[in-house]
Each structure stands twice: as structure tokens, then as C-alpha cells.
């Protein structure tokens, strides 16, 4: 029998998150206060987040215990399965061994629930009754809605209008779990009203939806804000993915030579690769390659500068040192909605800047081609975000065929594509094209980068 | 740690299907030839099915080996997980222990792939190049499309028009796996053209789509037909569900007192309960209750007569002894599309007639209410078919609360509801109502039952 799935027993689910901050060879640049330009303090963040999450954001501790109540909920779908992609390998006629960690079996359909649950938990513990957030493609909004339903917290989601209209199923899903979901820009916030006054037909952007959700939270006493990617504590919660794969690759008797994942804000892939970086940074496995994959239409790591910028359009968030296309850059409408963000997690940006991890940009059509091949061999219909990772994994496997090398490739497959079938339809009907990156628009946006230091 | 998921190691996946035919206390009534009224012979079925499937239909063997090539593919997603529903139990404040076997993690999103894979395999082995089939809600069509893509077989799906129009994602899913999907009634068959001539706006029915797919298969040399439920060999392939749960309930240290599942054609639930019936029929566990749940709007077991009838509208299939609402009865448009069928698997019908299993009909609104509670507690958004099972499981758990008994309830959760969110939307918005069962229409349809014997 060829073992295609590696199940980790529930008793072996990791009970600690791994915090890379103390192990970074160079300290992570500090976040700055948007008004003063001084390093952000825990108190600055208190209107937005519960104190335990804030402390995680700055924590010097290498390991942070996962609270038992959080573990109990994670056990609803975790540990997730590590798969060996025999059928894809055969179709590619490659000597490479391809593994994929599949996060699509969570009730939310993606990795996002890994952080939504602890975020809801710490808010509940601090007595918070209501959480506001934004969502692009809807993955994060769904995850937070589910987490809030588990902890009986009210949830308000600002959903980028183009997705709100194009993906009604995601909206319904959030409502099924009891959340309220509005199209952003909305009339519910000043940021939204101002944008609608300027452009009543504005399709919205993730940066603007973040402005609305943050404004909602700071303007109400009973409400906190939650973010689904980018921040240190979010990446921390996702390290459970990588910690599980370390045990599962051991079950498979293999060590990965190449890790590959898609990056929008960076959280799914960082969740996978950060635990593996211990061996790379310590020098035990210096040659492990970590490849971040982004769309050529939103090439944050491969074309943006490494600079301080806001996380949102209105400039309400702290200034983060990151690769950025400019906070008011409007990304082209690539179908991988989760990858349409102007910035990148500071930790991912820092690691890339240090040369510890790599990045590649791939055009949209090639990712759908990879996704269809994956569906027809491995069966799983992946999210358009995840197909970016599949595309590069296939490229690497083909290189192995050509060189005769048998490398081990580990993919982070962040979610399923059940709510993205209209994109597959457009691809199959030949109606999809590769989108140009508007370099001039980026330059305009970069001119507006905040002056720092 | 409360164990919520019971993983079965891949090496423990069952390697044999269990065939209940030799263990039935009374022999199953024979199928009859629609033209002669004589018992159907294997040769009669040869234009439709490969001989190995036909032999399984009549097999006297208690156990049938699962071919290695089929096992290899089943291992892509099997064994599936058995869950303990602690959070639902807590919400119900019940001493009952609720378990559910979740088949929604298959690439098709339901149990249907369990039989699609062996059906495609046996056809491939016999050199068949093309398979035609029908689909209602799209679950079966998706499953067969995936199975055919694994074995490189062409696949043509006749999809009931009301679903074809209302569920475009299911159609796109089939196309992503390389299948061709048309709305039924279609212009591609005589049965379809005749119906369209009579009623150009006809919304179709499963019975009519079966007629089209059967006609397609018998009119072409390169094509066989495949059915996703009802027949003995289909139920046989689904017994892997029940065989897995026997090992998993042992891991949980419990024996189920009540098994509950939804029935349309009957295959998901029969797949779960048939292996457990060994203990009931042998007298080892005589008190195990098996409850089939159907919609009050399509009450085949609870209101139909036990009689010989066709499986399709045009009368092309063999005559099956089953509970039936009449082969040209058009079921009301309940949202659980997979339960909108006029008949019931002969094996399920026979067991019900013998009093070995029970049946209950439940109205639509109560099933959505149960589905929403399940989503908000267990996280999983179930198919509207599966919520029928949840509804009755909840009723039984509430009875336990009232009586103080701690019964073990095992649910067959046949699939996810990611493509059924417009139904949830209608429910949440209060636009859904319970549908009356048109008793007079059934009586008209029953007047047209074929005269037999």
C-alpha cells in the first residue's frame, strides 16, 4: 500500500505556537505610531486588540502555550492531513516527491480559522462583546464568523464590494454562522462614506475595508478589531501548520528540500515555513529553499521597495516595515482575491530582505492551468490563491525530471476553491487573461509613502 | 484532552466490501425485465454495465475484494474521520453521545465518490471509453466526473434543468474535471426531445434524466451507463463507510444505539448501516435502531406502497421491487435535491418491509434549523440532505435529555453544503416554507404502476 495521507493523532497536535522573533538573526524592525513616528507601544494597540494578543505581538518567548479552550476548538478539525501527491508526480513523470499540507478541511475552508479561534478566545476572555473585521475574497470573514459563533461574540464584516457582489455564497456563509456582512465601502463608517462621496461606484479594496473595520472598532467601546494576516500574532497562530508537518514528514521518512506557498499578507505560508526555518537558521539544514509565490499582477516582494507603510488606505494602522506597493495602490482584479494586498507581513518581508527566503511572481493563467491539472490528478479543487503554490511546485518537479534529481517538495495548500468556481469557469471558457502590473500606478502610490525617521 | 476525531490509519482501511444479500433473513425480490416481466439476467444488463458490476449486483458472496487500483484511489481521501459532536451535545444539554461520520471531505464533497471510483474502474477494465449518467443536485455528477478523470474516461452528465440553472458551480466543477454537462431535458436524446416538445419549459426530474442517460448509453457502442444510488452494487461500494465506523466506534469505546441517516435513493445511509446490521440480524445486538430520514414532501418509505416500478420516467430500467411514489411522480422542489426521487433502493425497501429498519419523514424548515445549529456548534456546513439526519439525531438527543438516558447516536453526514448556500440564504431570510406533499398526484402516478406477475 502506498501511503497517501499522513494522519497525526489528536494527542500529538502541537500544544505550543513557535515564535520566531527571538531566533531571528537580526531583530525585526519596530512598528511605528502613525501620528508620532515613534515605536508603537502595547498601550497604543489596546483600543484594537486584547492585551494577550498585543503581548504576543512583541513576545520574546520562543514558545507560547496554546490555551486549552483554544486547543479544544482546534481539535474540531486538526491535525489536518499531510498528503503525498503520487498521482500528480506520475502525471509529471518526475522523480520528485511532492507532499501537500491541506488546510481546506477546516470548517472555514482555509487556514484562516487557525488564528480566528485564538483571536476570538482572547477577546472573549477580556469581555469583548463584538469584533469588526474586513474580508477580501471572504476566507477570513468566514473564519472569524465561525470563531465568533463558537465563543458567542457578535461579528461585523466589511467585505470588499467587488467580492461581496461576485461571491454571494461567502456572504451567506458568514450569515449562516450569525455574522453581519456589509459591502465596503459602506455608509456605516466615515472612511466608507468619504469614498462613496468621491466615487459612488467604487469597488472597494482590502486597504479600504481595513480602514472601515478599524474605525468601527475604535469608535465603539464594546468592539475590538481583528486582522487575518500580516501581524506577528497572526503568523504565530499559523505555526501550528508547520509544527504538524514536521511530525508528519517524519512519519513519511522524508525531509523537504523545497517549501512552497502563496503569499498575500503571508500568513498561510509563514505558518508552514517558520517552524522549518529553525533548522535553516541554526545551520542544521542550510540548503532548504523557501519559495514565496505571488501574482505578477501584485508583485509585492518581487517589485515593491522595503519601506515603512500603512496597512490600510486611510492610514489608521501603525506603520509597518514591509515590502509594499503603496497603501493606496489598487491591485488589478486577479481572481486570487486573497493575494490582492499592497503589503506583506513584516516577518516575511524581513526574512526575504535577509535572503533567508525567496520569492517568485507567476501570471494568473499558469496558476489556473496548474490548478486544473491538480484537480484532475489529486482530486482536490484548490483555491486560486493555493494554485500559485501548485504552479511553482510543478515547475520545480519538472526541473527534477530534467535533472534527474529526486527532491522533496512540500506545498502549503491553504484552502479549497468551492467558492471560486466562477473563476475556474472563466478560465475553462478562455475568458481569463494575464493581467499587466500597472508599474506607473505603483510609482504614484509609492510617492505617497509616509516619511519616516 | 477530549478526543473529537477518530482517524483510522490508512493501513486499516477496509479491503473488502460487505454484501448483505446472503445474510438477508428473506431473499431480496428479483428485478424484472421491463418488456417480458421475467427476472432480469446478467445479459440483459450488459449494454449498460460492465460484467463485473453486474455480477456484484447478483453476488451470493458475503465479502468482495476491493481491487488494489480502486483502493489506491480511495486512499486519496479515505479513511474519512469519525467525529464526536461534543459542542452540539453541550448546546443540547443532553446526556446522549453523538457521533458523526463525515463524508464531505472527499474531493467530490460527498459519499458518492466511494462508488464512482469502482464503477469507473470496472468500466475502464472492460475497455469502455465513455460513460453517461444523470445528476440531480450535482453530487453524483461531480463524483463520476472526478472518477472518470482519474481513469481517463469521457463523461457525459445529464443534469436536471432546475439544478443546472440554479447550481452553476456544480456544473463548472464537473467541467473542471473534464466532463460534459447538459441540462435535462436536452435535445441530445429522444426522451429529452419528446419532453421538450410536450413542455418546452419543463424543469426536468431525476427520473427523466435517467431516461436520457440510459438512452445515450444503449444507443452508442463506446458508452456505458452509471447510476449513483439505488442498485445493489452501489450500496455494496458504500459499505466501506460502515466498515470504517465499526473500527472507529471501537476506538471510541462505544457501540451505537441509534443509527440515523438521510435517504433519497438510499446509498449513503445503507453504506453506513448495512455493516452494523450483521449484529442486529444475527441477534447479537437486536435492539440497535436504524432510522431512515426522508422529507415530508417526498415520503417514499412512509407513504408509498411497496410495489414493482421503473427507476426512470420513460420505463427503460428494469422493474424494481421498492417503495415508490410512482415513476412519473414529480417531487416538490425541496432544497435537498438528492432526496427528490420517487423510489428507494430495493435493499433498503426490503429491510424496511421486514421491519429491520425504521423511517421518519421531516419537514424542510426543521432540517435547516438543525443544519444552522450544527454549523454554529460543530462548524460544519452540511448539505441540506444531511441536515435531515441531523434533525432526527437532535430529536433523539433531546429525548435522552428528557428521559435521562445516555444513548449513543451515530449520524451519517453524507456531504458538505458549499454549493447549497442559496438554500441557506432563503432559510435565513425567512423565504423558505414547508412543502405540502401532493397526495393526489401520487395517487395518479400510482395508477400508472406497471402490472406485474
Short mmCIF file of C-alpha atoms in Angstrom, two decimals, chain B:
data_model
loop_
_atom_site.label_atom_id
_atom_site.label_comp_id
_atom_site.label_asym_id
_atom_site.label_seq_id
_atom_site.Cartn_x
_atom_site.Cartn_y
_atom_site.Cartn_z
CA UNK B 1 -7.93 16.09 26.03
CA UNK B 2 -11.36 15.28 24.68
CA UNK B 3 -10.87 13.30 21.51
CA UNK B 4 -13.18 14.76 18.86
CA UNK B 5 -11.86 12.99 15.79
CA UNK B 6 -11.15 9.32 15.28
CA UNK B 7 -8.63 8.80 12.50
CA UNK B 8 -8.27 5.34 11.06
CA UNK B 9 -4.79 4.62 9.77
CA UNK B 10 -4.62 4.07 6.02
CA UNK B 11 -3.37 0.50 6.55
CA UNK B 12 -6.64 -0.20 8.37
CA UNK B 13 -8.88 0.95 5.52
CA UNK B 14 -11.25 -1.94 4.75
CA UNK B 15 -10.10 -4.01 1.76
CA UNK B 16 -13.45 -5.77 1.25
CA UNK B 17 -16.98 -4.59 0.68
CA UNK B 18 -19.71 -6.34 2.67
CA UNK B 19 -22.54 -7.80 0.62
CA UNK B 20 -25.71 -8.20 2.68
CA UNK B 21 -27.58 -10.32 0.07
CA UNK B 22 -26.55 -13.74 1.51
CA UNK B 23 -27.33 -12.58 5.07
CA UNK B 24 -30.87 -11.33 4.46
CA UNK B 25 -33.39 -13.34 6.51
CA UNK B 26 -35.68 -13.37 3.44
CA UNK B 27 -34.25 -13.29 -0.11
CA UNK B 28 -34.41 -9.97 -1.95
CA UNK B 29 -37.22 -9.91 -4.58
CA UNK B 30 -35.77 -10.19 -8.08
CA UNK B 31 -35.64 -7.32 -10.56
CA UNK B 32 -37.86 -7.89 -13.59
CA UNK B 33 -37.29 -7.21 -17.27
CA UNK B 34 -39.44 -4.22 -18.32
CA UNK B 35 -40.57 -5.91 -21.56
CA UNK B 36 -41.01 -9.56 -20.54
CA UNK B 37 -41.74 -9.22 -16.82
CA UNK B 38 -39.29 -12.12 -16.31
CA UNK B 39 -36.39 -11.88 -13.80
CA UNK B 40 -33.55 -9.82 -15.21
CA UNK B 41 -30.46 -11.79 -16.26
CA UNK B 42 -26.87 -10.54 -16.32
CA UNK B 43 -27.02 -10.50 -20.13
CA UNK B 44 -29.99 -8.11 -20.03
CA UNK B 45 -27.82 -5.56 -18.23
CA UNK B 46 -24.70 -5.96 -20.40
CA UNK B 47 -25.47 -2.98 -22.67
CA UNK B 48 -25.44 -0.73 -19.60
CA UNK B 49 -22.83 -2.00 -17.17
CA UNK B 50 -19.50 -3.87 -17.22
CA UNK B 51 -19.89 -7.56 -16.33
CA UNK B 52 -18.02 -7.30 -13.03
CA UNK B 53 -20.53 -4.77 -11.71
CA UNK B 54 -23.41 -6.91 -12.98
CA UNK B 55 -22.04 -9.93 -11.13
CA UNK B 56 -21.83 -7.82 -7.96
CA UNK B 57 -25.50 -6.94 -8.42
CA UNK B 58 -26.42 -10.62 -8.02
CA UNK B 59 -23.49 -11.86 -5.96
CA UNK B 60 -24.00 -14.58 -3.29
CA UNK B 61 -20.55 -13.81 -1.80
CA UNK B 62 -20.57 -12.21 1.63
CA UNK B 63 -17.34 -10.24 1.02
CA UNK B 64 -16.00 -8.81 -2.21
CA UNK B 65 -12.36 -7.76 -2.51
CA UNK B 66 -11.80 -4.08 -3.35
CA UNK B 67 -9.38 -4.09 -6.33
CA UNK B 68 -5.97 -2.66 -5.48
CA UNK B 69 -6.24 0.07 -8.13
CA UNK B 70 -9.53 1.16 -6.53
CA UNK B 71 -8.02 1.08 -3.04
CA UNK B 72 -5.15 3.27 -4.29
CA UNK B 73 -7.63 5.93 -5.34
CA UNK B 74 -9.92 5.62 -2.30
CA UNK B 75 -6.80 6.30 -0.25
CA UNK B 76 -6.73 9.81 -1.72
CA UNK B 77 -9.28 10.80 0.91
CA UNK B 78 -10.11 7.66 2.93
CA UNK B 79 -10.48 6.60 5.66
CA UNK B 80 -12.73 9.51 6.47
CA UNK B 81 -12.93 10.84 10.01
CA UNK B 82 -15.47 9.87 12.70
CA UNK B 83 -16.26 12.91 14.85
CA UNK B 84 -17.65 13.19 18.35
CA UNK B 85 -20.06 16.15 18.50
CA UNK B 86 -19.19 17.48 21.97
CA UNK B 87 -20.19 21.05 21.14
CA UNK B 88 -23.59 20.01 19.78
CA UNK B 89 -24.17 17.78 22.82
CA UNK B 90 -23.37 20.72 25.09
CA UNK B 91 -25.73 23.04 23.20
CA UNK B 92 -28.49 20.43 23.56
CA UNK B 93 -27.60 19.76 27.21
CA UNK B 94 -28.06 16.08 26.50
CA UNK B 95 -26.52 13.02 28.14
CA UNK B 96 -26.53 11.36 24.70
CA UNK B 97 -23.21 10.84 22.94
CA UNK B 98 -23.44 11.99 19.35
CA UNK B 99 -21.01 10.77 16.71
CA UNK B 100 -20.94 11.63 13.03
CA UNK B 101 -19.15 10.03 10.13
CA UNK B 102 -18.28 12.86 7.76
CA UNK B 103 -18.06 12.04 4.04
CA UNK B 104 -17.82 15.69 2.94
CA UNK B 105 -14.01 15.64 2.82
CA UNK B 106 -13.95 13.61 -0.38
CA UNK B 107 -12.89 15.68 -3.40
CA UNK B 108 -16.49 15.42 -4.62
CA UNK B 109 -17.81 16.74 -1.31
CA UNK B 110 -19.92 13.68 -0.59
CA UNK B 111 -20.00 9.89 -0.24
CA UNK B 112 -20.79 9.47 -3.95
CA UNK B 113 -17.13 9.12 -4.92
CA UNK B 114 -16.97 5.81 -2.99
CA UNK B 115 -18.93 4.12 -5.79
CA UNK B 116 -17.94 6.39 -8.69
CA UNK B 117 -14.33 5.18 -8.43
CA UNK B 118 -15.01 1.42 -8.64
CA UNK B 119 -17.66 2.00 -11.32
CA UNK B 120 -15.17 3.92 -13.47
CA UNK B 121 -12.51 1.30 -12.75
CA UNK B 122 -14.58 -1.71 -13.87
CA UNK B 123 -15.67 0.16 -16.99
CA UNK B 124 -12.06 1.05 -17.80
CA UNK B 125 -11.05 -2.58 -17.31
CA UNK B 126 -13.70 -3.64 -19.84
CA UNK B 127 -12.40 -1.09 -22.36
CA UNK B 128 -15.26 1.37 -22.08
CA UNK B 129 -14.28 4.82 -23.38
CA UNK B 130 -17.28 6.87 -22.32
CA UNK B 131 -19.86 6.87 -19.50
CA UNK B 132 -23.22 8.64 -19.42
CA UNK B 133 -25.12 9.45 -16.28
CA UNK B 134 -27.72 11.75 -14.74
CA UNK B 135 -27.43 14.04 -11.76
CA UNK B 136 -29.97 15.88 -9.66
CA UNK B 137 -28.33 18.27 -7.21
CA UNK B 138 -24.98 17.57 -8.85
CA UNK B 139 -23.32 15.47 -6.16
CA UNK B 140 -23.28 12.29 -8.22
CA UNK B 141 -22.32 14.05 -11.45
CA UNK B 142 -19.34 15.68 -9.73
CA UNK B 143 -18.25 12.38 -8.25
CA UNK B 144 -18.44 10.49 -11.54
CA UNK B 145 -16.59 13.34 -13.32
CA UNK B 146 -13.72 13.06 -10.85
CA UNK B 147 -13.60 9.27 -11.06
CA UNK B 148 -13.61 9.42 -14.87
CA UNK B 149 -10.77 11.98 -14.81
CA UNK B 150 -8.71 9.57 -12.67
CA UNK B 151 -9.24 6.77 -15.22
CA UNK B 152 -9.18 8.94 -18.34
CA UNK B 153 -12.76 8.10 -19.41
CA UNK B 154 -15.06 10.55 -21.21
CA UNK B 155 -18.04 11.53 -19.07
CA UNK B 156 -21.42 12.94 -20.15
CA UNK B 157 -23.77 14.18 -17.45
CA UNK B 158 -27.48 14.94 -17.89
CA UNK B 159 -28.26 17.40 -15.10
CA UNK B 160 -31.87 18.10 -14.05
CA UNK B 161 -32.55 21.53 -15.56
CA UNK B 162 -33.76 23.22 -12.38
CA UNK B 163 -30.41 22.37 -10.74
CA UNK B 164 -28.41 23.10 -13.89
CA UNK B 165 -29.76 26.64 -13.82
CA UNK B 166 -29.75 27.10 -10.05
CA UNK B 167 -26.40 25.49 -9.28
CA UNK B 168 -23.90 26.68 -11.88
CA UNK B 169 -20.98 25.90 -9.56
CA UNK B 170 -21.76 22.19 -9.67
CA UNK B 171 -21.77 22.32 -13.48
CA UNK B 172 -18.44 24.18 -13.53
CA UNK B 173 -16.99 21.67 -11.09
CA UNK B 174 -17.82 18.80 -13.45
CA UNK B 175 -16.30 20.71 -16.36
CA UNK B 176 -13.14 21.41 -14.36
CA UNK B 177 -12.68 17.66 -14.08
CA UNK B 178 -13.17 17.38 -17.84
CA UNK B 179 -16.78 16.18 -18.07
CA UNK B 180 -19.52 17.45 -20.40
CA UNK B 181 -22.70 18.54 -18.69
CA UNK B 182 -26.06 19.40 -20.32
CA UNK B 183 -29.40 20.44 -18.90
CA UNK B 184 -32.07 17.72 -18.91
CA UNK B 185 -34.43 17.57 -20.76
CA UNK B 186 -31.91 18.04 -23.58
CA UNK B 187 -32.09 17.85 -27.34
CA UNK B 188 -29.43 15.09 -27.28
CA UNK B 189 -31.88 12.22 -26.73
CA UNK B 190 -35.29 11.11 -27.93
CA UNK B 191 -36.65 11.13 -24.36
CA UNK B 192 -35.44 14.69 -23.91
CA UNK B 193 -36.76 15.92 -27.26
CA UNK B 194 -40.18 14.38 -26.64
CA UNK B 195 -40.44 16.06 -23.27
CA UNK B 196 -39.37 19.43 -24.69
CA UNK B 197 -41.92 19.08 -27.50
CA UNK B 198 -44.62 18.50 -24.88
CA UNK B 199 -43.36 21.19 -22.48
CA UNK B 200 -40.54 23.50 -23.62
CA UNK B 201 -40.28 24.93 -20.09
CA UNK B 202 -40.02 21.55 -18.37
CA UNK B 203 -37.69 21.80 -15.35
CA UNK B 204 -36.73 18.16 -15.58
CA UNK B 205 -36.65 15.41 -12.98
CA UNK B 206 -34.22 12.77 -11.90
CA UNK B 207 -36.39 10.08 -13.47
CA UNK B 208 -36.28 11.85 -16.84
CA UNK B 209 -32.53 12.49 -16.66
CA UNK B 210 -32.05 8.76 -16.02
CA UNK B 211 -34.06 8.04 -19.18
CA UNK B 212 -31.79 10.34 -21.18
CA UNK B 213 -28.56 8.87 -19.80
CA UNK B 214 -29.74 5.27 -20.33
CA UNK B 215 -30.83 6.06 -23.89
CA UNK B 216 -27.44 7.69 -24.55
CA UNK B 217 -25.62 4.57 -23.34
CA UNK B 218 -27.69 1.97 -25.20
CA UNK B 219 -27.53 3.95 -28.45
CA UNK B 220 -23.71 4.05 -28.58
CA UNK B 221 -21.22 1.17 -28.70
CA UNK B 222 -18.48 3.02 -26.82
CA UNK B 223 -20.67 4.09 -23.91
CA UNK B 224 -21.89 2.56 -20.68
CA UNK B 225 -24.27 3.95 -18.11
CA UNK B 226 -23.60 4.58 -14.41
CA UNK B 227 -26.03 5.09 -11.55
CA UNK B 228 -25.17 6.79 -8.26
CA UNK B 229 -27.66 5.10 -5.95
CA UNK B 230 -30.48 2.51 -5.68
CA UNK B 231 -28.75 -0.55 -7.19
CA UNK B 232 -27.21 -3.32 -5.10
CA UNK B 233 -23.67 -2.79 -6.37
CA UNK B 234 -23.83 0.91 -5.48
CA UNK B 235 -24.87 0.16 -1.91
CA UNK B 236 -22.16 -2.52 -1.79
CA UNK B 237 -19.44 0.04 -2.59
CA UNK B 238 -20.76 2.36 0.10
CA UNK B 239 -20.38 -0.27 2.84
CA UNK B 240 -16.81 0.96 3.27
CA UNK B 241 -18.39 3.81 5.27
CA UNK B 242 -19.95 1.47 7.79
CA UNK B 243 -16.95 -0.87 7.95
CA UNK B 244 -14.76 2.09 8.88
CA UNK B 245 -17.17 3.28 11.56
CA UNK B 246 -17.14 -0.16 13.19
CA UNK B 247 -13.39 0.21 13.78
CA UNK B 248 -13.75 3.86 14.76
CA UNK B 249 -16.56 3.34 17.28
CA UNK B 250 -14.34 0.67 18.81
CA UNK B 251 -11.57 3.28 19.08
CA UNK B 252 -14.14 5.49 20.83
CA UNK B 253 -15.05 2.60 23.13
CA UNK B 254 -18.75 2.83 22.30
CA UNK B 255 -21.45 0.91 20.41
CA UNK B 256 -24.21 2.90 18.69
CA UNK B 257 -27.77 2.52 19.97
CA UNK B 258 -29.26 4.56 17.14
CA UNK B 259 -28.03 4.99 13.56
CA UNK B 260 -29.54 7.83 11.62
CA UNK B 261 -29.13 8.99 8.02
CA UNK B 262 -31.00 10.62 5.16
CA UNK B 263 -32.42 8.56 2.31
CA UNK B 264 -33.08 9.63 -1.27
CA UNK B 265 -32.10 6.55 -3.26
CA UNK B 266 -30.68 5.21 -0.01
CA UNK B 267 -26.98 4.71 -0.71
CA UNK B 268 -25.19 6.88 1.86
CA UNK B 269 -27.14 5.61 4.82
CA UNK B 270 -27.25 1.99 3.64
CA UNK B 271 -23.48 2.25 3.29
CA UNK B 272 -23.28 3.17 6.95
CA UNK B 273 -25.89 0.86 8.44
CA UNK B 274 -25.55 -2.36 6.42
CA UNK B 275 -22.30 -3.45 8.13
CA UNK B 276 -23.88 -2.74 11.55
CA UNK B 277 -26.92 -4.89 10.63
CA UNK B 278 -24.76 -8.02 10.87
CA UNK B 279 -25.01 -7.75 14.66
CA UNK B 280 -28.72 -6.91 14.58
CA UNK B 281 -29.73 -9.69 12.18
CA UNK B 282 -27.56 -12.28 13.96
CA UNK B 283 -29.27 -11.38 17.23
CA UNK B 284 -26.08 -10.14 18.89
CA UNK B 285 -27.40 -6.58 19.11
CA UNK B 286 -31.13 -6.92 18.37
CA UNK B 287 -32.08 -3.52 19.78
CA UNK B 288 -29.99 -1.26 17.54
CA UNK B 289 -32.36 1.23 15.92
CA UNK B 290 -31.78 2.27 12.31
CA UNK B 291 -33.75 5.38 11.31
CA UNK B 292 -34.06 6.41 7.65
CA UNK B 293 -34.99 10.09 7.32
CA UNK B 294 -36.80 11.46 4.28
CA UNK B 295 -38.52 14.79 3.52
CA UNK B 296 -42.27 15.00 4.24
CA UNK B 297 -42.55 16.33 0.67
CA UNK B 298 -41.08 13.11 -0.80
CA UNK B 299 -42.19 10.47 1.71
CA UNK B 300 -41.30 7.35 -0.26
CA UNK B 301 -40.93 4.93 2.65
CA UNK B 302 -43.55 6.46 4.91
CA UNK B 303 -46.34 7.00 2.34
CA UNK B 304 -45.57 5.00 -0.81
CA UNK B 305 -46.65 1.40 -1.46
CA UNK B 306 -44.13 -1.46 -1.74
CA UNK B 307 -44.51 -2.41 -5.39
CA UNK B 308 -42.72 -3.09 -8.66
CA UNK B 309 -41.91 0.13 -10.51
CA UNK B 310 -39.48 1.60 -13.01
CA UNK B 311 -36.44 3.54 -11.87
CA UNK B 312 -37.00 6.20 -14.54
CA UNK B 313 -39.77 8.15 -16.23
CA UNK B 314 -39.55 6.55 -19.67
CA UNK B 315 -39.65 2.99 -18.35
CA UNK B 316 -36.24 1.96 -19.72
CA UNK B 317 -34.87 0.47 -16.49
CA UNK B 318 -35.66 -2.94 -15.03
CA UNK B 319 -38.66 -3.16 -12.73
CA UNK B 320 -37.52 -2.91 -9.13
CA UNK B 321 -39.49 -4.00 -6.08
CA UNK B 322 -39.38 -0.90 -3.93
CA UNK B 323 -41.30 1.72 -2.04
CA UNK B 324 -42.33 4.22 -4.68
CA UNK B 325 -44.40 7.34 -5.28
CA UNK B 326 -44.84 6.32 -8.93
CA UNK B 327 -42.18 6.64 -11.63
CA UNK B 328 -43.70 9.73 -13.20
CA UNK B 329 -44.40 11.48 -9.92
CA UNK B 330 -42.72 14.91 -9.96
CA UNK B 331 -41.43 15.61 -6.44
CA UNK B 332 -42.00 19.07 -4.96
CA UNK B 333 -38.91 21.31 -5.21
CA UNK B 334 -37.41 20.62 -1.79
CA UNK B 335 -33.93 22.07 -1.40
CA UNK B 336 -32.45 18.70 -0.57
CA UNK B 337 -32.19 17.83 -4.27
CA UNK B 338 -30.57 14.48 -3.55
CA UNK B 339 -33.73 13.34 -1.76
CA UNK B 340 -36.08 14.16 -4.65
CA UNK B 341 -36.52 10.68 -6.07
CA UNK B 342 -39.71 8.69 -6.47
CA UNK B 343 -38.24 5.32 -5.48
CA UNK B 344 -35.93 3.73 -2.93
CA UNK B 345 -33.10 1.18 -3.15
CA UNK B 346 -34.59 -2.37 -3.26
CA UNK B 347 -32.34 -3.46 -0.38
CA UNK B 348 -33.45 -0.54 1.81
CA UNK B 349 -37.09 -1.12 0.82
CA UNK B 350 -36.84 -4.83 1.64
CA UNK B 351 -35.25 -4.20 5.06
CA UNK B 352 -37.93 -1.65 5.85
CA UNK B 353 -40.66 -4.02 4.74
CA UNK B 354 -39.19 -6.71 7.01
CA UNK B 355 -39.25 -4.27 9.95
CA UNK B 356 -35.50 -4.38 10.42
CA UNK B 357 -35.11 -0.63 9.88
CA UNK B 358 -37.41 2.35 10.57
CA UNK B 359 -38.33 5.51 8.65
CA UNK B 360 -39.34 9.04 9.56
CA UNK B 361 -40.36 11.98 7.40
CA UNK B 362 -39.41 15.52 8.47
CA UNK B 363 -40.42 18.92 7.07
CA UNK B 364 -37.85 21.11 5.32
CA UNK B 365 -37.75 24.08 7.72
CA UNK B 366 -36.88 21.90 10.69
CA UNK B 367 -33.93 20.44 8.79
CA UNK B 368 -32.45 23.87 8.03
CA UNK B 369 -32.92 24.86 11.65
CA UNK B 370 -30.96 21.75 12.63
CA UNK B 371 -28.33 22.50 9.98
CA UNK B 372 -27.75 26.03 11.26
CA UNK B 373 -27.42 24.81 14.85
CA UNK B 374 -24.97 22.16 13.67
CA UNK B 375 -22.91 24.77 11.77
CA UNK B 376 -22.80 27.12 14.74
CA UNK B 377 -21.72 24.38 17.14
CA UNK B 378 -19.74 21.79 15.16
CA UNK B 379 -18.58 24.26 12.50
CA UNK B 380 -19.51 22.11 9.51
CA UNK B 381 -21.97 23.49 6.98
CA UNK B 382 -23.86 20.37 5.91
CA UNK B 383 -25.66 19.54 2.71
CA UNK B 384 -29.45 20.01 3.00
CA UNK B 385 -29.76 16.25 2.51
CA UNK B 386 -27.52 15.55 5.51
CA UNK B 387 -29.38 18.03 7.72
CA UNK B 388 -32.34 15.62 7.60
CA UNK B 389 -30.21 13.17 9.56
CA UNK B 390 -29.04 15.89 11.95
CA UNK B 391 -32.64 16.90 12.64
CA UNK B 392 -33.67 13.42 13.80
CA UNK B 393 -30.41 12.91 15.71
CA UNK B 394 -31.16 16.11 17.62
CA UNK B 395 -34.73 14.91 18.33
CA UNK B 396 -33.36 11.66 19.75
CA UNK B 397 -30.74 13.54 21.81
CA UNK B 398 -33.46 15.78 23.24
CA UNK B 399 -35.49 12.69 24.17
CA UNK B 400 -32.41 11.48 26.04
CA UNK B 401 -32.26 14.78 27.91
CA UNK B 402 -35.88 14.30 28.92
CA UNK B 403 -35.52 10.65 29.90
CA UNK B 404 -32.02 10.98 31.34
CA UNK B 405 -30.78 8.11 29.19
CA UNK B 406 -27.29 8.30 27.69
CA UNK B 407 -27.71 6.75 24.27
CA UNK B 408 -25.05 6.63 21.57
CA UNK B 409 -26.25 8.19 18.33
CA UNK B 410 -24.30 7.73 15.09
CA UNK B 411 -25.10 10.06 12.19
CA UNK B 412 -24.14 9.55 8.56
CA UNK B 413 -23.18 13.08 7.44
CA UNK B 414 -23.11 12.49 3.72
CA UNK B 415 -21.68 15.76 2.43
CA UNK B 416 -20.97 19.47 2.76
CA UNK B 417 -23.34 22.23 1.72
CA UNK B 418 -20.91 24.60 -0.01
CA UNK B 419 -22.98 24.52 -3.19
CA UNK B 420 -26.28 24.83 -1.35
CA UNK B 421 -25.80 28.22 0.25
CA UNK B 422 -28.60 29.86 -1.70
CA UNK B 423 -30.94 27.47 0.14
CA UNK B 424 -29.46 28.51 3.49
CA UNK B 425 -29.88 32.13 2.36
CA UNK B 426 -33.56 31.57 1.61
CA UNK B 427 -33.99 29.92 5.01
CA UNK B 428 -32.18 32.69 6.93
CA UNK B 429 -34.23 35.34 5.14
CA UNK B 430 -37.47 33.58 6.06
CA UNK B 431 -38.28 32.87 2.43
CA UNK B 432 -38.43 29.11 2.80
CA UNK B 433 -41.57 27.24 3.68
CA UNK B 434 -42.54 23.64 4.27
CA UNK B 435 -43.89 21.99 1.15
CA UNK B 436 -47.11 20.04 1.03
CA UNK B 437 -46.96 16.50 -0.26
CA UNK B 438 -49.32 16.30 -3.26
CA UNK B 439 -51.07 13.07 -2.25
CA UNK B 440 -53.44 13.28 -5.21
CA UNK B 441 -50.52 13.49 -7.65
CA UNK B 442 -49.02 10.39 -6.06
CA UNK B 443 -52.30 8.57 -6.46
CA UNK B 444 -52.40 9.50 -10.15
CA UNK B 445 -48.82 8.32 -10.56
CA UNK B 446 -49.52 5.09 -8.70
CA UNK B 447 -52.37 4.34 -11.10
CA UNK B 448 -49.68 4.02 -13.77
CA UNK B 449 -47.64 1.44 -11.88
CA UNK B 450 -46.74 -1.40 -14.24
CA UNK B 451 -48.86 -4.54 -13.86
CA UNK B 452 -46.68 -7.40 -12.75
CA UNK B 453 -46.98 -11.15 -12.21
#
